[in-house]
Amino acid sequence: MQSYVVFPARRDELLKLSMEFEDGYGIPGCVGALDGCHIPIVQPSRPNSKKVFNRKGFYSLSMSAVVDRHRRFLDVDVRWPGSVGDNRVFSNSAVGRMHDLILSEAGGAQGAGFLQTGLEEYRKIPFFLLADSAYANSTHVVTTYEIAEADKDVVVSKLN
């Protein structure tokens, strides 16, 4: 199958995405925004239609997508029934399976590719995807914080 939307894997491409997020939103290291949504469908006539019935009360397919600072798609996966959660859809997508490897190699384990922030307490920031709390927080997927927590720290506030 031919792909038309391909997540960037080269360091120069990721650095460009990161610089665009930092210029637009003041978030260093972010190379994409990750989220999921439900694509409504007609109720299937087959007996296992409960799989496509989502927690919001309608029949759907679950979509996971990564977009750049300009809201252009970098990755899209729409293969899962509506009952499947955002994190599971992403974890099983091409980018979900490969993002740690892609972003680690581009960012360099020794810090060669990490962004220099100029702030002593935040010396090196790896490339990462910004997501909501439906996703598992990790080195390369940074999720939002509770409002009370965000108020305590300027960097956390920017990520929220």
PDB file of C-alpha atoms in Angstrom:
ATOM      1  CA  MET A   1       0.000   0.000   0.000  1.00  0.00           C
ATOM      2  CA  GLN A   2       1.348   3.422  -0.936  1.00  0.00           C
ATOM      3  CA  SER A   3       1.676   6.053   1.803  1.00  0.00           C
ATOM      4  CA  TYR A   4       0.952   9.718   1.235  1.00  0.00           C
ATOM      5  CA  VAL A   5       1.346  10.872   4.826  1.00  0.00           C
ATOM      6  CA  VAL A   6       4.744   9.914   6.218  1.00  0.00           C
ATOM      7  CA  PHE A   7       6.119  10.839   9.635  1.00  0.00           C
ATOM      8  CA  PRO A   8       9.566  12.436   9.244  1.00  0.00           C
ATOM      9  CA  ALA A   9      12.504  10.339  10.419  1.00  0.00           C
ATOM     10  CA  ARG A  10      15.506  12.493   9.516  1.00  0.00           C
ATOM     11  CA  ARG A  11      17.043  14.779  12.126  1.00  0.00           C
ATOM     12  CA  ASP A  12      16.878  17.865   9.883  1.00  0.00           C
ATOM     13  CA  GLU A  13      13.128  17.335   9.313  1.00  0.00           C
ATOM     14  CA  LEU A  14      12.462  16.874  13.031  1.00  0.00           C
ATOM     15  CA  LEU A  15      14.588  19.899  13.920  1.00  0.00           C
ATOM     16  CA  LYS A  16      12.561  22.024  11.478  1.00  0.00           C
ATOM     17  CA  LEU A  17       9.290  20.819  13.048  1.00  0.00           C
ATOM     18  CA  SER A  18      10.667  21.510  16.516  1.00  0.00           C
ATOM     19  CA  MET A  19      11.778  25.015  15.590  1.00  0.00           C
ATOM     20  CA  GLU A  20       8.323  25.761  14.150  1.00  0.00           C
ATOM     21  CA  PHE A  21       6.627  24.661  17.407  1.00  0.00           C
ATOM     22  CA  GLU A  22       9.058  26.718  19.455  1.00  0.00           C
ATOM     23  CA  ASP A  23       8.600  29.804  17.247  1.00  0.00           C
ATOM     24  CA  GLY A  24       4.809  29.486  17.235  1.00  0.00           C
ATOM     25  CA  TYR A  25       4.095  28.306  20.764  1.00  0.00           C
ATOM     26  CA  GLY A  26       7.325  28.606  22.771  1.00  0.00           C
ATOM     27  CA  ILE A  27       7.588  24.820  23.212  1.00  0.00           C
ATOM     28  CA  PRO A  28      11.152  23.576  22.534  1.00  0.00           C
ATOM     29  CA  GLY A  29      11.554  19.967  21.383  1.00  0.00           C
ATOM     30  CA  CYS A  30       7.956  19.385  20.282  1.00  0.00           C
ATOM     31  CA  VAL A  31       7.759  17.860  16.791  1.00  0.00           C
ATOM     32  CA  GLY A  32       4.023  17.162  16.667  1.00  0.00           C
ATOM     33  CA  ALA A  33       0.681  17.208  18.443  1.00  0.00           C
ATOM     34  CA  LEU A  34      -0.961  13.822  18.981  1.00  0.00           C
ATOM     35  CA  ASP A  35      -4.678  13.263  19.487  1.00  0.00           C
ATOM     36  CA  GLY A  36      -7.464  10.869  18.708  1.00  0.00           C
ATOM     37  CA  CYS A  37     -11.061  11.227  17.637  1.00  0.00           C
ATOM     38  CA  HIS A  38     -14.018   9.147  16.552  1.00  0.00           C
ATOM     39  CA  ILE A  39     -15.114   8.943  12.930  1.00  0.00           C
ATOM     40  CA  PRO A  40     -18.896   8.288  12.979  1.00  0.00           C
ATOM     41  CA  ILE A  41     -20.160   5.314  10.975  1.00  0.00           C
ATOM     42  CA  VAL A  42     -23.543   3.699  10.324  1.00  0.00           C
ATOM     43  CA  GLN A  43     -24.407   0.901  12.753  1.00  0.00           C
ATOM     44  CA  PRO A  44     -23.073  -2.328  11.250  1.00  0.00           C
ATOM     45  CA  SER A  45     -25.557  -5.154  10.730  1.00  0.00           C
ATOM     46  CA  ARG A  46     -23.125  -7.839  11.896  1.00  0.00           C
ATOM     47  CA  PRO A  47     -23.459  -9.375  15.384  1.00  0.00           C
ATOM     48  CA  ASN A  48     -20.184  -7.966  16.792  1.00  0.00           C
ATOM     49  CA  SER A  49     -21.166  -4.338  16.166  1.00  0.00           C
ATOM     50  CA  LYS A  50     -20.593  -3.588  19.873  1.00  0.00           C
ATOM     51  CA  LYS A  51     -16.885  -3.307  19.062  1.00  0.00           C
ATOM     52  CA  VAL A  52     -17.495  -0.161  17.033  1.00  0.00           C
ATOM     53  CA  PHE A  53     -19.786   1.389  19.663  1.00  0.00           C
ATOM     54  CA  ASN A  54     -17.700   3.960  21.546  1.00  0.00           C
ATOM     55  CA  ARG A  55     -17.835   5.338  25.104  1.00  0.00           C
ATOM     56  CA  LYS A  56     -19.483   8.520  23.799  1.00  0.00           C
ATOM     57  CA  GLY A  57     -22.552   6.560  22.728  1.00  0.00           C
ATOM     58  CA  PHE A  58     -22.299   6.199  18.936  1.00  0.00           C
ATOM     59  CA  TYR A  59     -20.809   3.871  16.322  1.00  0.00           C
ATOM     60  CA  SER A  60     -17.390   4.882  15.072  1.00  0.00           C
ATOM     61  CA  LEU A  61     -13.855   4.084  14.049  1.00  0.00           C
ATOM     62  CA  SER A  62     -11.071   5.384  16.302  1.00  0.00           C
ATOM     63  CA  MET A  63      -8.555   7.669  14.649  1.00  0.00           C
ATOM     64  CA  SER A  64      -5.111   8.608  15.923  1.00  0.00           C
ATOM     65  CA  ALA A  65      -3.264  11.480  14.260  1.00  0.00           C
ATOM     66  CA  VAL A  66      -0.110  13.561  14.622  1.00  0.00           C
ATOM     67  CA  VAL A  67      -0.071  17.083  13.175  1.00  0.00           C
ATOM     68  CA  ASP A  68       2.629  19.719  12.831  1.00  0.00           C
ATOM     69  CA  ARG A  69       2.487  23.324  14.047  1.00  0.00           C
ATOM     70  CA  HIS A  70       0.454  24.278  10.965  1.00  0.00           C
ATOM     71  CA  ARG A  71      -2.035  21.430  11.598  1.00  0.00           C
ATOM     72  CA  ARG A  72      -0.799  19.401   8.632  1.00  0.00           C
ATOM     73  CA  PHE A  73      -1.020  15.649   9.119  1.00  0.00           C
ATOM     74  CA  LEU A  74       2.249  13.827   9.804  1.00  0.00           C
ATOM     75  CA  ASP A  75       0.590  10.502  10.653  1.00  0.00           C
ATOM     76  CA  VAL A  76      -2.966   9.130  10.557  1.00  0.00           C
ATOM     77  CA  ASP A  77      -4.287   5.721  11.620  1.00  0.00           C
ATOM     78  CA  VAL A  78      -7.987   4.836  11.224  1.00  0.00           C
ATOM     79  CA  ARG A  79      -8.075   1.043  11.536  1.00  0.00           C
ATOM     80  CA  TRP A  80      -9.569   0.434  14.945  1.00  0.00           C
ATOM     81  CA  PRO A  81     -13.164   0.070  16.171  1.00  0.00           C
ATOM     82  CA  GLY A  82     -14.626   2.897  18.252  1.00  0.00           C
ATOM     83  CA  SER A  83     -14.398   0.913  21.488  1.00  0.00           C
ATOM     84  CA  VAL A  84     -10.584   1.084  21.352  1.00  0.00           C
ATOM     85  CA  GLY A  85      -8.951   3.927  23.309  1.00  0.00           C
ATOM     86  CA  ASP A  86      -6.618   6.610  21.952  1.00  0.00           C
ATOM     87  CA  ASN A  87      -3.448   5.234  23.555  1.00  0.00           C
ATOM     88  CA  ARG A  88      -3.975   1.718  22.177  1.00  0.00           C
ATOM     89  CA  VAL A  89      -4.682   3.039  18.663  1.00  0.00           C
ATOM     90  CA  PHE A  90      -1.501   5.151  18.767  1.00  0.00           C
ATOM     91  CA  SER A  91       0.617   2.348  20.285  1.00  0.00           C
ATOM     92  CA  ASN A  92      -0.325   0.078  17.386  1.00  0.00           C
ATOM     93  CA  SER A  93       0.140   2.692  14.646  1.00  0.00           C
ATOM     94  CA  ALA A  94       3.339   2.874  12.585  1.00  0.00           C
ATOM     95  CA  VAL A  95       4.509   5.987  14.442  1.00  0.00           C
ATOM     96  CA  GLY A  96       3.388   4.569  17.782  1.00  0.00           C
ATOM     97  CA  ARG A  97       5.521   1.463  17.270  1.00  0.00           C
ATOM     98  CA  MET A  98       8.532   3.409  15.985  1.00  0.00           C
ATOM     99  CA  HIS A  99       8.408   6.854  17.662  1.00  0.00           C
ATOM    100  CA  ASP A 100      10.845   6.014  20.479  1.00  0.00           C
ATOM    101  CA  LEU A 101      13.399   4.711  17.990  1.00  0.00           C
ATOM    102  CA  ILE A 102      12.893   7.546  15.475  1.00  0.00           C
ATOM    103  CA  LEU A 103      12.977  10.327  18.053  1.00  0.00           C
ATOM    104  CA  SER A 104      15.805   8.768  20.111  1.00  0.00           C
ATOM    105  CA  GLU A 105      18.056   8.320  17.096  1.00  0.00           C
ATOM    106  CA  ALA A 106      17.259  11.806  15.851  1.00  0.00           C
ATOM    107  CA  GLY A 107      17.793  13.223  19.329  1.00  0.00           C
ATOM    108  CA  GLY A 108      20.890  11.183  20.103  1.00  0.00           C
ATOM    109  CA  ALA A 109      21.267   9.222  23.328  1.00  0.00           C
ATOM    110  CA  GLN A 110      24.450  11.176  24.151  1.00  0.00           C
ATOM    111  CA  GLY A 111      22.669  14.473  23.711  1.00  0.00           C
ATOM    112  CA  ALA A 112      24.158  15.293  20.311  1.00  0.00           C
ATOM    113  CA  GLY A 113      20.764  16.026  18.875  1.00  0.00           C
ATOM    114  CA  PHE A 114      19.005  17.347  21.943  1.00  0.00           C
ATOM    115  CA  LEU A 115      17.899  20.945  21.794  1.00  0.00           C
ATOM    116  CA  GLN A 116      19.842  23.399  23.906  1.00  0.00           C
ATOM    117  CA  THR A 117      17.389  25.543  25.862  1.00  0.00           C
ATOM    118  CA  GLY A 118      19.761  28.019  27.462  1.00  0.00           C
ATOM    119  CA  LEU A 119      18.123  27.349  30.826  1.00  0.00           C
ATOM    120  CA  GLU A 120      20.447  25.574  33.253  1.00  0.00           C
ATOM    121  CA  GLU A 121      17.690  23.468  34.839  1.00  0.00           C
ATOM    122  CA  TYR A 122      16.390  22.339  31.413  1.00  0.00           C
ATOM    123  CA  ARG A 123      19.697  21.807  29.601  1.00  0.00           C
ATOM    124  CA  LYS A 124      18.615  19.203  27.105  1.00  0.00           C
ATOM    125  CA  ILE A 125      15.137  18.510  25.795  1.00  0.00           C
ATOM    126  CA  PRO A 126      14.597  15.464  23.542  1.00  0.00           C
ATOM    127  CA  PHE A 127      12.249  15.584  20.565  1.00  0.00           C
ATOM    128  CA  PHE A 128       8.723  14.647  21.653  1.00  0.00           C
ATOM    129  CA  LEU A 129       5.040  14.560  20.704  1.00  0.00           C
ATOM    130  CA  LEU A 130       2.605  16.616  22.780  1.00  0.00           C
ATOM    131  CA  ALA A 131      -0.583  14.746  23.742  1.00  0.00           C
ATOM    132  CA  ASP A 132      -3.515  14.882  26.134  1.00  0.00           C
ATOM    133  CA  SER A 133      -4.021  12.693  29.200  1.00  0.00           C
ATOM    134  CA  ALA A 134      -5.519   9.833  27.143  1.00  0.00           C
ATOM    135  CA  TYR A 135      -1.938   8.834  26.284  1.00  0.00           C
ATOM    136  CA  ALA A 136       0.847   7.331  28.381  1.00  0.00           C
ATOM    137  CA  ASN A 137       3.432   9.927  29.416  1.00  0.00           C
ATOM    138  CA  SER A 138       6.974   8.966  28.342  1.00  0.00           C
ATOM    139  CA  THR A 139      10.252  10.482  27.170  1.00  0.00           C
ATOM    140  CA  HIS A 140       8.875  11.027  23.673  1.00  0.00           C
ATOM    141  CA  VAL A 141       5.159  11.520  24.405  1.00  0.00           C
ATOM    142  CA  VAL A 142       4.549  14.378  26.835  1.00  0.00           C
ATOM    143  CA  THR A 143       1.043  14.656  28.203  1.00  0.00           C
ATOM    144  CA  THR A 144      -0.745  17.643  29.699  1.00  0.00           C
ATOM    145  CA  TYR A 145      -0.704  18.374  33.420  1.00  0.00           C
ATOM    146  CA  GLU A 146      -3.416  19.150  35.944  1.00  0.00           C
ATOM    147  CA  ILE A 147      -4.080  22.909  36.104  1.00  0.00           C
ATOM    148  CA  ALA A 148      -2.837  23.183  39.727  1.00  0.00           C
ATOM    149  CA  GLU A 149       0.415  21.485  38.702  1.00  0.00           C
ATOM    150  CA  ALA A 150       0.791  23.701  35.637  1.00  0.00           C
ATOM    151  CA  ASP A 151       0.516  26.862  37.734  1.00  0.00           C
ATOM    152  CA  LYS A 152       3.623  25.856  39.716  1.00  0.00           C
ATOM    153  CA  ASP A 153       6.082  25.861  36.819  1.00  0.00           C
ATOM    154  CA  VAL A 154       6.551  28.110  33.760  1.00  0.00           C
ATOM    155  CA  VAL A 155       7.762  25.253  31.504  1.00  0.00           C
ATOM    156  CA  VAL A 156       4.906  22.958  32.594  1.00  0.00           C
ATOM    157  CA  SER A 157       2.466  25.812  31.991  1.00  0.00           C
ATOM    158  CA  LYS A 158       3.737  26.228  28.413  1.00  0.00           C
ATOM    159  CA  LEU A 159       3.358  22.500  27.743  1.00  0.00           C
ATOM    160  CA  ASN A 160      -0.233  22.624  28.929  1.00  0.00           C
TER     161      ASN A 160
END
